XYZ file of C-alpha atoms in Angstrom:
269
model
C -12.372 -14.190 10.133
C -11.130 -15.004 7.085
C -12.863 -15.114 3.908
C -12.858 -14.246 -0.299
C -14.666 -11.635 -2.199
C -15.305 -12.466 -6.189
C -13.935 -8.940 -7.904
C -14.981 -10.797 -11.446
C -15.239 -13.889 -13.292
C -12.403 -15.975 -12.384
C -10.431 -14.169 -9.343
C -11.736 -14.507 -6.127
C -9.647 -12.046 -3.466
C -8.679 -12.621 0.358
C -10.081 -10.461 2.850
C -9.205 -10.493 6.479
C -12.264 -9.302 8.849
C -10.682 -8.222 12.303
C -13.267 -7.572 15.066
C -15.584 -7.310 12.801
C -18.530 -5.294 14.533
C -17.261 -2.949 14.946
C -18.021 0.117 13.551
C -15.351 2.132 12.625
C -13.416 0.081 10.175
C -9.949 0.954 8.243
C -9.480 -0.928 5.016
C -5.691 -1.723 4.544
C -4.054 -2.256 0.607
C -0.679 -3.629 1.463
C 2.891 -2.597 -0.690
C 4.627 -4.520 -3.508
C 5.455 -7.354 -3.307
C 3.909 -8.273 0.133
C 0.845 -9.031 1.593
C -1.850 -8.375 4.144
C 0.571 -9.429 7.089
C 2.209 -6.617 6.787
C -0.140 -5.017 8.149
C 0.596 -7.137 12.199
C 1.716 -4.945 13.590
C -1.715 -3.155 12.916
C -4.041 -6.003 13.377
C -2.193 -7.142 16.845
C -3.441 -3.437 18.925
C -5.972 -1.412 16.739
C -9.188 -3.811 17.375
C -7.804 -3.083 20.964
C -8.385 -0.054 20.524
C -12.064 -0.396 18.518
C -11.645 -0.265 15.082
C -12.295 -2.761 12.500
C -9.596 -4.092 10.549
C -9.654 -5.394 7.426
C -7.051 -6.679 5.648
C -6.843 -7.770 2.130
C -4.353 -9.510 -0.290
C -4.821 -7.971 -3.934
C -4.579 -9.594 -6.400
C -1.943 -11.639 -7.503
C -0.685 -11.711 -4.426
C -0.724 -13.955 -0.436
C -3.624 -15.660 -0.510
C -5.684 -14.122 -3.460
C -5.872 -15.635 -6.929
C -3.212 -14.828 -9.731
C -4.993 -14.170 -13.143
C -2.318 -12.848 -15.953
C -3.681 -10.056 -16.165
C -5.295 -6.848 -14.392
C -2.360 -5.233 -12.659
C -3.650 -1.845 -14.016
C -3.959 0.813 -11.089
C -7.179 1.038 -12.666
C -8.327 -2.428 -12.316
C -6.913 -2.762 -9.147
C -8.978 0.559 -7.896
C -12.254 -1.076 -9.175
C -11.748 -3.888 -6.902
C -11.341 -2.387 -3.448
C -14.344 -1.053 -5.341
C -15.941 -4.948 -5.394
C -14.460 -5.394 -1.713
C -16.088 -2.587 -0.551
C -19.710 -2.458 -2.297
C -19.832 -6.644 -1.964
C -19.232 -6.176 2.618
C -21.528 -2.804 2.942
C -18.658 -1.070 4.112
C -19.420 3.435 4.647
C -17.711 5.688 6.253
C -14.839 4.260 6.492
C -10.968 4.798 6.577
C -8.683 3.697 3.482
C -6.065 3.632 4.411
C -2.904 1.918 1.516
C 1.114 1.980 1.878
C 3.752 2.308 -0.451
C 1.791 0.945 -3.444
C -0.887 -0.016 -1.291
C -1.540 3.951 -0.767
C -2.060 4.390 -4.738
C -4.065 2.486 -6.145
C -5.719 3.954 -2.879
C -5.361 7.341 -4.675
C -6.728 5.745 -7.501
C -9.590 4.757 -6.135
C -10.203 8.562 -4.835
C -10.108 9.012 -8.215
C -11.928 7.047 -10.231
C -14.273 6.092 -7.918
C -15.707 9.103 -6.444
C -13.972 8.314 -2.691
C -17.142 6.194 -2.760
C -17.921 5.324 1.182
C -14.168 6.704 2.274
C -14.879 9.388 4.429
C -10.651 9.774 5.471
C -7.307 7.978 3.708
C -4.651 7.411 4.915
C -1.765 7.046 3.321
C 1.158 5.699 4.728
C 4.333 6.334 2.584
C 2.679 6.702 -0.385
C 3.988 4.777 -4.503
C 2.433 9.229 -5.259
C 1.934 11.544 -6.855
C 4.950 9.466 -9.023
C 6.592 6.609 -8.458
C 10.100 7.630 -11.004
C 11.369 10.489 -12.807
C 10.272 11.072 -15.475
C 11.681 15.099 -17.569
C 9.359 17.364 -15.843
C 9.320 14.998 -11.973
C 12.558 14.949 -11.412
C 12.040 13.188 -7.633
C 11.817 9.675 -6.882
C 14.137 6.788 -8.424
C 15.211 6.694 -11.628
C 13.078 4.161 -14.624
C 15.831 1.884 -15.121
C 16.480 0.964 -11.536
C 12.532 -0.816 -11.636
C 13.754 -2.152 -14.655
C 16.548 -3.680 -12.947
C 14.320 -5.420 -10.669
C 11.645 -5.863 -13.002
C 14.709 -8.434 -14.292
C 15.705 -9.185 -11.640
C 12.103 -10.309 -11.292
C 12.139 -12.666 -13.912
C 15.901 -14.109 -13.218
C 15.968 -13.994 -9.367
C 12.943 -13.224 -7.674
C 14.107 -14.135 -3.933
C 17.753 -12.031 -4.766
C 15.634 -8.989 -5.368
C 12.991 -9.243 -2.778
C 15.975 -10.123 -0.488
C 18.274 -6.642 -2.133
C 14.479 -4.612 -1.897
C 13.878 -5.510 1.934
C 18.227 -4.521 1.982
C 16.651 -0.549 1.846
C 13.443 -0.278 3.182
C 13.511 -0.330 6.482
C 15.707 2.283 8.532
C 15.754 0.392 12.359
C 18.070 -3.336 14.042
C 15.950 -6.318 13.056
C 15.721 -9.559 13.456
C 17.007 -11.824 10.857
C 14.358 -14.012 12.110
C 11.768 -10.446 10.525
C 14.050 -10.284 8.257
C 13.602 -13.962 6.467
C 9.700 -13.647 7.704
C 9.212 -10.203 5.274
C 11.365 -11.134 2.525
C 8.797 -14.671 3.043
C 5.143 -11.992 2.127
C 7.522 -11.166 -1.392
C 7.673 -14.919 -2.011
C 4.355 -16.455 -1.598
C 3.400 -13.644 -4.464
C 2.975 -14.510 -8.183
C 6.545 -13.565 -10.131
C 4.063 -12.900 -12.814
C 2.250 -10.566 -11.068
C 5.078 -9.182 -8.942
C 6.793 -7.439 -12.621
C 3.336 -6.352 -13.897
C 3.202 -4.626 -10.822
C 6.992 -3.110 -11.133
C 5.402 -1.533 -14.494
C 2.252 0.447 -12.987
C 5.029 1.771 -10.938
C 6.871 2.312 -13.536
C 4.365 3.932 -15.773
C 1.860 5.599 -13.588
C 0.883 8.753 -12.741
C -1.091 9.727 -10.326
C -0.753 13.314 -10.445
C -4.653 14.292 -11.937
C -5.617 12.497 -8.775
C -4.657 13.886 -6.211
C -7.123 17.437 -7.199
C -10.646 14.152 -6.845
C -9.599 13.812 -2.916
C -11.903 15.766 -0.729
C -11.983 14.293 2.390
C -9.736 13.564 5.306
C -6.243 13.014 4.456
C -2.638 12.004 6.638
C -0.249 11.287 4.583
C 2.852 9.767 6.668
C 6.107 9.020 5.350
C 9.266 8.367 7.032
C 12.114 11.039 6.202
C 14.283 7.520 5.784
C 12.886 6.617 3.299
C 14.838 5.196 0.549
C 12.390 3.968 -2.051
C 9.817 7.106 -1.581
C 12.028 9.588 -0.772
C 9.925 11.923 1.990
C 9.579 14.936 -0.871
C 6.869 13.003 -2.242
C 4.879 13.132 1.263
C 5.450 16.829 0.829
C 4.687 17.483 -2.695
C 1.087 15.175 -1.556
C 0.167 17.394 0.894
C 0.958 20.139 -1.736
C -1.819 19.268 -3.892
C -4.209 16.730 -1.706
C -6.488 19.478 -0.199
C -7.598 18.940 3.988
C -4.659 16.760 4.368
C -1.571 16.665 6.875
C 1.658 15.432 6.645
C 3.445 13.358 9.128
C 6.737 12.624 9.084
C 8.290 9.976 10.331
C 11.337 10.677 11.394
C 13.075 6.954 11.985
C 11.521 5.289 9.872
C 12.290 4.164 5.887
C 9.598 2.951 3.572
C 8.315 1.074 6.079
C 7.513 3.117 8.929
C 4.785 0.571 9.725
C 7.063 -1.545 12.007
C 9.945 1.315 12.461
C 7.479 3.147 14.612
C 4.710 1.196 14.641
C 3.250 2.633 17.853
C 3.703 6.175 16.478
C 1.593 4.677 13.428
C -0.895 2.744 15.007
C -0.826 6.338 17.611
C -1.599 8.958 14.773
C -3.606 7.028 12.571
C -5.926 6.024 16.154
C -6.009 10.246 16.710
C -6.469 10.897 12.980
C -9.284 8.960 12.859
C -10.569 8.939 15.730
């Protein structure tokens, strides 16, 4: 079932709601630069295990509206709040991949974890995505600036090149074409402005505001958000568990899809 939720004047967010009668709800927040369809291999199986799976397209991506502004973590977290309140969701598991994990962390801090019973961080772009004088991990600011420049000059090639480092397993050409297509559906403006947020935002202070059981699932071969980021999140989030994915890169939702589905089900109960 697909429908739209209005998060502010002129901005409607697309929602895919699978198995809506179940009381065990997982709200999935996708990563940059894809959309909710990246979780296809979760949506194929988790509903059969009794879960309600809700996928959204954050503003500027997928089927959602494409406003010129509103791509800070604060605004994106506020969008999540409106969706949770509008749908009347309670006791949910909030599951975010990459930038979606970062948005989920900001939601927990900014909105007090409202209606979230458990948190799943999947290759999350946190606590900081880029290197700083006091944070020597992650990719460099210059690398992100190159992605921004490439977004404005040759976005299809940028997405293709980014996809080359995303997974750590064999991919068919058909899968590669499909995955790149998810990014091409997005607004170029949103793609660039979310890169600015990834480059500039800092979630280190947010981590201490997470007070629900948290599963940190991270690929050991991740070239986008190195595994050390998962270890750092685990150190800072109380009541968290770190689940390494030995054979996964950044795209652990596909690299080890069966393990991810099983670990989510085990964590949520």
